Amino acid sequence: AAADEAAEDADSTPPRVIEPNVARRKIKTPKIDNENWEIGGGAGFLSIEDFGTSQTYALQANFHVTEDFFFRADVGQSTAGRTSFETLGGDIELLTGNQRKFTYYSLSVGYNFLPGEVYLGRKLAMNSGFYLLGGIGSVKFAGENRLTINLGAGYRVLPTDWLAIHIGVQDRVFDSDLLGETKVTNNIEMLLSATVFF
């Protein structure tokens, strides 16, 4: 009888719960500054149609309306080279030194798409994304102000929560009659720039 009671007590003992011994992985969430303003500048090259490619410098200011859309204001300057007609003609100068300055202003709407990350090695990841741009502006060139339409795209990488590096291409389109006939000119700019959030 005692043996039966001991067996019953053993059967009624609840099983032990085994706690898992799992090391928790530390997750580092990306820190992105939530400020709406972004300002900076950069340098690159501008291909002025019929006048060759020259260095260009620009300032940019972005205002982020939402995560997807932003406004950009920019101003830049370059210096036009010589046309093939001037080069072959010897001493012929179509423009004076001051008239060769190519200064632009534009206001654009940008759209962010394809957000992601760039990985440098196994431990370093930086937020990134592509964007499209389109807007209107003005170009002062050859002593005249011309209305422009600008279209472009860019790629942005954020090494820190307050700094962004941009690689962008824009085409500044306007009508020109410098060479005797009116035509639509495409002036393509490639720019590497850095901006800060504040």
PDB file of C-alpha atoms in Angstrom:
ATOM      1  CA  ALA A   1       0.000   0.000   0.000  1.00  0.00           C
ATOM      2  CA  ALA A   2       2.843   2.358   0.838  1.00  0.00           C
ATOM      3  CA  ALA A   3       4.416   1.588  -2.516  1.00  0.00           C
ATOM      4  CA  ASP A   4       1.149   2.438  -4.280  1.00  0.00           C
ATOM      5  CA  GLU A   5       0.904   5.778  -2.457  1.00  0.00           C
ATOM      6  CA  ALA A   6       4.502   6.652  -3.395  1.00  0.00           C
ATOM      7  CA  ALA A   7       3.771   5.860  -7.026  1.00  0.00           C
ATOM      8  CA  GLU A   8       0.660   8.046  -6.949  1.00  0.00           C
ATOM      9  CA  ASP A   9       2.648  10.942  -5.410  1.00  0.00           C
ATOM     10  CA  ALA A  10       5.290  10.586  -8.112  1.00  0.00           C
ATOM     11  CA  ASP A  11       2.635  10.676 -10.865  1.00  0.00           C
ATOM     12  CA  SER A  12       0.991  13.807  -9.435  1.00  0.00           C
ATOM     13  CA  THR A  13       4.239  15.836  -9.317  1.00  0.00           C
ATOM     14  CA  PRO A  14       4.006  18.518 -12.028  1.00  0.00           C
ATOM     15  CA  PRO A  15       6.806  18.497 -14.629  1.00  0.00           C
ATOM     16  CA  ARG A  16       9.547  21.105 -14.299  1.00  0.00           C
ATOM     17  CA  VAL A  17       9.485  24.029 -16.762  1.00  0.00           C
ATOM     18  CA  ILE A  18      12.816  24.425 -18.508  1.00  0.00           C
ATOM     19  CA  GLU A  19      13.659  28.077 -19.130  1.00  0.00           C
ATOM     20  CA  PRO A  20      15.484  28.643 -22.460  1.00  0.00           C
ATOM     21  CA  ASN A  21      18.918  30.161 -22.065  1.00  0.00           C
ATOM     22  CA  VAL A  22      19.028  32.324 -25.213  1.00  0.00           C
ATOM     23  CA  ALA A  23      21.347  35.304 -25.560  1.00  0.00           C
ATOM     24  CA  ARG A  24      19.349  38.286 -26.801  1.00  0.00           C
ATOM     25  CA  ARG A  25      20.724  40.031 -29.874  1.00  0.00           C
ATOM     26  CA  LYS A  26      21.235  43.784 -29.533  1.00  0.00           C
ATOM     27  CA  ILE A  27      19.508  45.682 -32.317  1.00  0.00           C
ATOM     28  CA  LYS A  28      20.729  49.139 -33.219  1.00  0.00           C
ATOM     29  CA  THR A  29      17.979  51.179 -34.816  1.00  0.00           C
ATOM     30  CA  PRO A  30      19.090  53.757 -37.407  1.00  0.00           C
ATOM     31  CA  LYS A  31      19.068  57.328 -36.183  1.00  0.00           C
ATOM     32  CA  ILE A  32      17.879  59.752 -38.834  1.00  0.00           C
ATOM     33  CA  ASP A  33      17.451  63.378 -37.953  1.00  0.00           C
ATOM     34  CA  ASN A  34      13.784  64.300 -38.158  1.00  0.00           C
ATOM     35  CA  GLU A  35      14.460  67.914 -39.117  1.00  0.00           C
ATOM     36  CA  ASN A  36      12.799  69.151 -42.313  1.00  0.00           C
ATOM     37  CA  TRP A  37      15.516  71.488 -43.616  1.00  0.00           C
ATOM     38  CA  GLU A  38      18.623  70.374 -45.459  1.00  0.00           C
ATOM     39  CA  ILE A  39      21.283  72.758 -46.772  1.00  0.00           C
ATOM     40  CA  GLY A  40      24.684  72.367 -48.394  1.00  0.00           C
ATOM     41  CA  GLY A  41      26.742  72.687 -51.536  1.00  0.00           C
ATOM     42  CA  GLY A  42      28.814  70.810 -54.030  1.00  0.00           C
ATOM     43  CA  ALA A  43      30.949  70.781 -57.131  1.00  0.00           C
ATOM     44  CA  GLY A  44      30.942  68.960 -60.438  1.00  0.00           C
ATOM     45  CA  PHE A  45      30.813  69.484 -64.173  1.00  0.00           C
ATOM     46  CA  LEU A  46      28.374  71.279 -66.462  1.00  0.00           C
ATOM     47  CA  SER A  47      28.198  70.537 -70.179  1.00  0.00           C
ATOM     48  CA  ILE A  48      26.963  73.755 -71.818  1.00  0.00           C
ATOM     49  CA  GLU A  49      25.694  72.882 -75.276  1.00  0.00           C
ATOM     50  CA  ASP A  50      28.043  74.187 -78.002  1.00  0.00           C
ATOM     51  CA  PHE A  51      30.418  75.603 -75.338  1.00  0.00           C
ATOM     52  CA  GLY A  52      32.075  72.497 -73.894  1.00  0.00           C
ATOM     53  CA  THR A  53      32.247  71.139 -70.368  1.00  0.00           C
ATOM     54  CA  SER A  54      33.454  73.181 -67.410  1.00  0.00           C
ATOM     55  CA  GLN A  55      33.570  72.955 -63.638  1.00  0.00           C
ATOM     56  CA  THR A  56      30.487  74.080 -61.760  1.00  0.00           C
ATOM     57  CA  TYR A  57      29.760  74.987 -58.142  1.00  0.00           C
ATOM     58  CA  ALA A  58      26.345  75.041 -56.511  1.00  0.00           C
ATOM     59  CA  LEU A  59      24.432  75.691 -53.294  1.00  0.00           C
ATOM     60  CA  GLN A  60      21.304  73.704 -52.398  1.00  0.00           C
ATOM     61  CA  ALA A  61      18.480  74.033 -49.874  1.00  0.00           C
ATOM     62  CA  ASN A  62      15.840  71.316 -49.434  1.00  0.00           C
ATOM     63  CA  PHE A  63      12.594  71.428 -47.468  1.00  0.00           C
ATOM     64  CA  HIS A  64      11.041  68.013 -46.797  1.00  0.00           C
ATOM     65  CA  VAL A  65       7.252  68.292 -46.872  1.00  0.00           C
ATOM     66  CA  THR A  66       6.681  64.558 -46.303  1.00  0.00           C
ATOM     67  CA  GLU A  67       8.841  61.434 -46.382  1.00  0.00           C
ATOM     68  CA  ASP A  68       8.210  61.199 -50.135  1.00  0.00           C
ATOM     69  CA  PHE A  69       8.149  64.804 -51.383  1.00  0.00           C
ATOM     70  CA  PHE A  70      10.469  67.771 -50.946  1.00  0.00           C
ATOM     71  CA  PHE A  71      11.191  71.180 -52.466  1.00  0.00           C
ATOM     72  CA  ARG A  72      14.682  72.174 -53.608  1.00  0.00           C
ATOM     73  CA  ALA A  73      16.093  75.624 -54.340  1.00  0.00           C
ATOM     74  CA  ASP A  74      19.524  75.785 -55.891  1.00  0.00           C
ATOM     75  CA  VAL A  75      21.944  78.284 -57.378  1.00  0.00           C
ATOM     76  CA  GLY A  76      25.100  77.501 -59.295  1.00  0.00           C
ATOM     77  CA  GLN A  77      27.729  78.952 -61.565  1.00  0.00           C
ATOM     78  CA  SER A  78      30.056  77.797 -64.297  1.00  0.00           C
ATOM     79  CA  THR A  79      32.088  79.385 -67.095  1.00  0.00           C
ATOM     80  CA  ALA A  80      31.460  78.519 -70.739  1.00  0.00           C
ATOM     81  CA  GLY A  81      34.357  77.436 -72.924  1.00  0.00           C
ATOM     82  CA  ARG A  82      34.942  78.212 -76.583  1.00  0.00           C
ATOM     83  CA  THR A  83      32.778  76.909 -79.401  1.00  0.00           C
ATOM     84  CA  SER A  84      34.299  74.945 -82.279  1.00  0.00           C
ATOM     85  CA  PHE A  85      33.616  77.984 -84.498  1.00  0.00           C
ATOM     86  CA  GLU A  86      35.727  80.188 -82.213  1.00  0.00           C
ATOM     87  CA  THR A  87      38.480  77.584 -81.991  1.00  0.00           C
ATOM     88  CA  LEU A  88      38.707  77.145 -85.771  1.00  0.00           C
ATOM     89  CA  GLY A  89      38.256  80.853 -86.532  1.00  0.00           C
ATOM     90  CA  GLY A  90      41.349  82.029 -84.699  1.00  0.00           C
ATOM     91  CA  ASP A  91      40.706  85.350 -82.972  1.00  0.00           C
ATOM     92  CA  ILE A  92      36.915  85.242 -83.252  1.00  0.00           C
ATOM     93  CA  GLU A  93      35.175  85.779 -79.892  1.00  0.00           C
ATOM     94  CA  LEU A  94      31.408  85.273 -79.760  1.00  0.00           C
ATOM     95  CA  LEU A  95      31.257  86.217 -76.073  1.00  0.00           C
ATOM     96  CA  THR A  96      33.281  88.403 -73.762  1.00  0.00           C
ATOM     97  CA  GLY A  97      34.763  86.977 -70.578  1.00  0.00           C
ATOM     98  CA  ASN A  98      31.882  88.280 -68.457  1.00  0.00           C
ATOM     99  CA  GLN A  99      29.255  86.937 -70.861  1.00  0.00           C
ATOM    100  CA  ARG A 100      30.712  83.437 -70.535  1.00  0.00           C
ATOM    101  CA  LYS A 101      29.529  83.156 -66.944  1.00  0.00           C
ATOM    102  CA  PHE A 102      26.674  80.668 -66.725  1.00  0.00           C
ATOM    103  CA  THR A 103      24.637  81.331 -63.574  1.00  0.00           C
ATOM    104  CA  TYR A 104      21.462  79.395 -62.817  1.00  0.00           C
ATOM    105  CA  TYR A 105      18.665  79.513 -60.256  1.00  0.00           C
ATOM    106  CA  SER A 106      15.931  76.909 -59.959  1.00  0.00           C
ATOM    107  CA  LEU A 107      13.077  75.739 -57.760  1.00  0.00           C
ATOM    108  CA  SER A 108      12.219  72.051 -58.035  1.00  0.00           C
ATOM    109  CA  VAL A 109       9.908  69.418 -56.629  1.00  0.00           C
ATOM    110  CA  GLY A 110      11.576  66.168 -55.606  1.00  0.00           C
ATOM    111  CA  TYR A 111      10.180  62.679 -55.105  1.00  0.00           C
ATOM    112  CA  ASN A 112      11.993  60.057 -52.993  1.00  0.00           C
ATOM    113  CA  PHE A 113      11.720  56.411 -54.027  1.00  0.00           C
ATOM    114  CA  LEU A 114      13.486  53.069 -53.508  1.00  0.00           C
ATOM    115  CA  PRO A 115      14.700  53.729 -49.938  1.00  0.00           C
ATOM    116  CA  GLY A 116      17.289  51.261 -48.714  1.00  0.00           C
ATOM    117  CA  GLU A 117      20.704  50.807 -47.185  1.00  0.00           C
ATOM    118  CA  VAL A 118      24.294  50.751 -48.387  1.00  0.00           C
ATOM    119  CA  TYR A 119      26.561  48.214 -46.684  1.00  0.00           C
ATOM    120  CA  LEU A 120      30.265  48.890 -46.214  1.00  0.00           C
ATOM    121  CA  GLY A 121      31.645  45.674 -44.803  1.00  0.00           C
ATOM    122  CA  ARG A 122      29.653  43.472 -42.428  1.00  0.00           C
ATOM    123  CA  LYS A 123      29.045  45.991 -39.650  1.00  0.00           C
ATOM    124  CA  LEU A 124      28.499  49.366 -41.297  1.00  0.00           C
ATOM    125  CA  ALA A 125      25.173  50.172 -42.977  1.00  0.00           C
ATOM    126  CA  MET A 126      24.058  53.606 -44.166  1.00  0.00           C
ATOM    127  CA  ASN A 127      20.561  54.665 -45.170  1.00  0.00           C
ATOM    128  CA  SER A 128      20.153  55.620 -48.811  1.00  0.00           C
ATOM    129  CA  GLY A 129      17.593  56.362 -51.493  1.00  0.00           C
ATOM    130  CA  PHE A 130      16.985  57.581 -55.022  1.00  0.00           C
ATOM    131  CA  TYR A 131      15.018  60.694 -55.952  1.00  0.00           C
ATOM    132  CA  LEU A 132      13.635  62.452 -59.025  1.00  0.00           C
ATOM    133  CA  LEU A 133      13.616  66.217 -59.604  1.00  0.00           C
ATOM    134  CA  GLY A 134      11.689  68.560 -61.856  1.00  0.00           C
ATOM    135  CA  GLY A 135      11.234  72.313 -61.821  1.00  0.00           C
ATOM    136  CA  ILE A 136      11.666  75.714 -63.415  1.00  0.00           C
ATOM    137  CA  GLY A 137      14.242  78.443 -63.084  1.00  0.00           C
ATOM    138  CA  SER A 138      16.378  81.007 -64.817  1.00  0.00           C
ATOM    139  CA  VAL A 139      19.803  81.040 -66.455  1.00  0.00           C
ATOM    140  CA  LYS A 140      21.891  84.160 -66.951  1.00  0.00           C
ATOM    141  CA  PHE A 141      24.183  83.518 -69.899  1.00  0.00           C
ATOM    142  CA  ALA A 142      25.601  85.648 -72.717  1.00  0.00           C
ATOM    143  CA  GLY A 143      24.179  88.788 -71.126  1.00  0.00           C
ATOM    144  CA  GLU A 144      20.580  87.507 -71.148  1.00  0.00           C
ATOM    145  CA  ASN A 145      18.228  85.858 -68.685  1.00  0.00           C
ATOM    146  CA  ARG A 146      16.492  82.764 -70.022  1.00  0.00           C
ATOM    147  CA  LEU A 147      13.635  80.724 -68.586  1.00  0.00           C
ATOM    148  CA  THR A 148      14.683  77.131 -67.947  1.00  0.00           C
ATOM    149  CA  ILE A 149      13.111  73.774 -67.238  1.00  0.00           C
ATOM    150  CA  ASN A 150      15.222  71.383 -65.219  1.00  0.00           C
ATOM    151  CA  LEU A 151      14.819  67.605 -64.962  1.00  0.00           C
ATOM    152  CA  GLY A 152      17.059  65.244 -63.066  1.00  0.00           C
ATOM    153  CA  ALA A 153      17.666  62.413 -60.644  1.00  0.00           C
ATOM    154  CA  GLY A 154      19.920  61.722 -57.709  1.00  0.00           C
ATOM    155  CA  TYR A 155      21.129  59.237 -55.146  1.00  0.00           C
ATOM    156  CA  ARG A 156      21.500  60.155 -51.484  1.00  0.00           C
ATOM    157  CA  VAL A 157      23.501  58.352 -48.750  1.00  0.00           C
ATOM    158  CA  LEU A 158      23.383  59.267 -45.046  1.00  0.00           C
ATOM    159  CA  PRO A 159      26.674  58.425 -43.272  1.00  0.00           C
ATOM    160  CA  THR A 160      25.296  59.969 -40.040  1.00  0.00           C
ATOM    161  CA  ASP A 161      21.928  61.182 -38.764  1.00  0.00           C
ATOM    162  CA  TRP A 162      22.676  64.786 -39.799  1.00  0.00           C
ATOM    163  CA  LEU A 163      24.827  64.486 -42.962  1.00  0.00           C
ATOM    164  CA  ALA A 164      23.829  63.427 -46.492  1.00  0.00           C
ATOM    165  CA  ILE A 165      26.002  62.873 -49.570  1.00  0.00           C
ATOM    166  CA  HIS A 166      24.308  63.387 -52.955  1.00  0.00           C
ATOM    167  CA  ILE A 167      25.267  62.315 -56.454  1.00  0.00           C
ATOM    168  CA  GLY A 168      22.966  64.023 -58.935  1.00  0.00           C
ATOM    169  CA  VAL A 169      22.413  64.690 -62.632  1.00  0.00           C
ATOM    170  CA  GLN A 170      20.225  67.466 -64.016  1.00  0.00           C
ATOM    171  CA  ASP A 171      19.446  68.773 -67.490  1.00  0.00           C
ATOM    172  CA  ARG A 172      18.761  72.512 -67.689  1.00  0.00           C
ATOM    173  CA  VAL A 173      16.817  73.148 -70.882  1.00  0.00           C
ATOM    174  CA  PHE A 174      16.280  76.551 -72.503  1.00  0.00           C
ATOM    175  CA  ASP A 175      15.967  78.178 -75.929  1.00  0.00           C
ATOM    176  CA  SER A 176      19.118  79.766 -77.366  1.00  0.00           C
ATOM    177  CA  ASP A 177      19.792  81.792 -80.526  1.00  0.00           C
ATOM    178  CA  LEU A 178      23.478  82.545 -79.933  1.00  0.00           C
ATOM    179  CA  LEU A 179      24.652  80.737 -83.058  1.00  0.00           C
ATOM    180  CA  GLY A 180      22.191  82.373 -85.449  1.00  0.00           C
ATOM    181  CA  GLU A 181      19.122  80.152 -85.110  1.00  0.00           C
ATOM    182  CA  THR A 182      16.806  79.478 -82.189  1.00  0.00           C
ATOM    183  CA  LYS A 183      17.078  75.986 -80.809  1.00  0.00           C
ATOM    184  CA  VAL A 184      16.435  74.068 -77.610  1.00  0.00           C
ATOM    185  CA  THR A 185      19.687  73.479 -75.731  1.00  0.00           C
ATOM    186  CA  ASN A 186      20.365  70.758 -73.180  1.00  0.00           C
ATOM    187  CA  ASN A 187      22.893  71.646 -70.501  1.00  0.00           C
ATOM    188  CA  ILE A 188      23.688  68.584 -68.401  1.00  0.00           C
ATOM    189  CA  GLU A 189      25.166  68.943 -64.936  1.00  0.00           C
ATOM    190  CA  MET A 190      26.739  66.225 -62.771  1.00  0.00           C
ATOM    191  CA  LEU A 191      27.190  67.240 -59.155  1.00  0.00           C
ATOM    192  CA  LEU A 192      28.624  65.712 -55.988  1.00  0.00           C
ATOM    193  CA  SER A 193      27.333  67.553 -52.930  1.00  0.00           C
ATOM    194  CA  ALA A 194      27.027  67.342 -49.170  1.00  0.00           C
ATOM    195  CA  THR A 195      24.122  68.660 -47.100  1.00  0.00           C
ATOM    196  CA  VAL A 196      23.330  68.891 -43.399  1.00  0.00           C
ATOM    197  CA  PHE A 197      19.965  68.616 -41.649  1.00  0.00           C
ATOM    198  CA  PHE A 198      18.859  71.297 -39.196  1.00  0.00           C
TER     199      PHE A 198
END
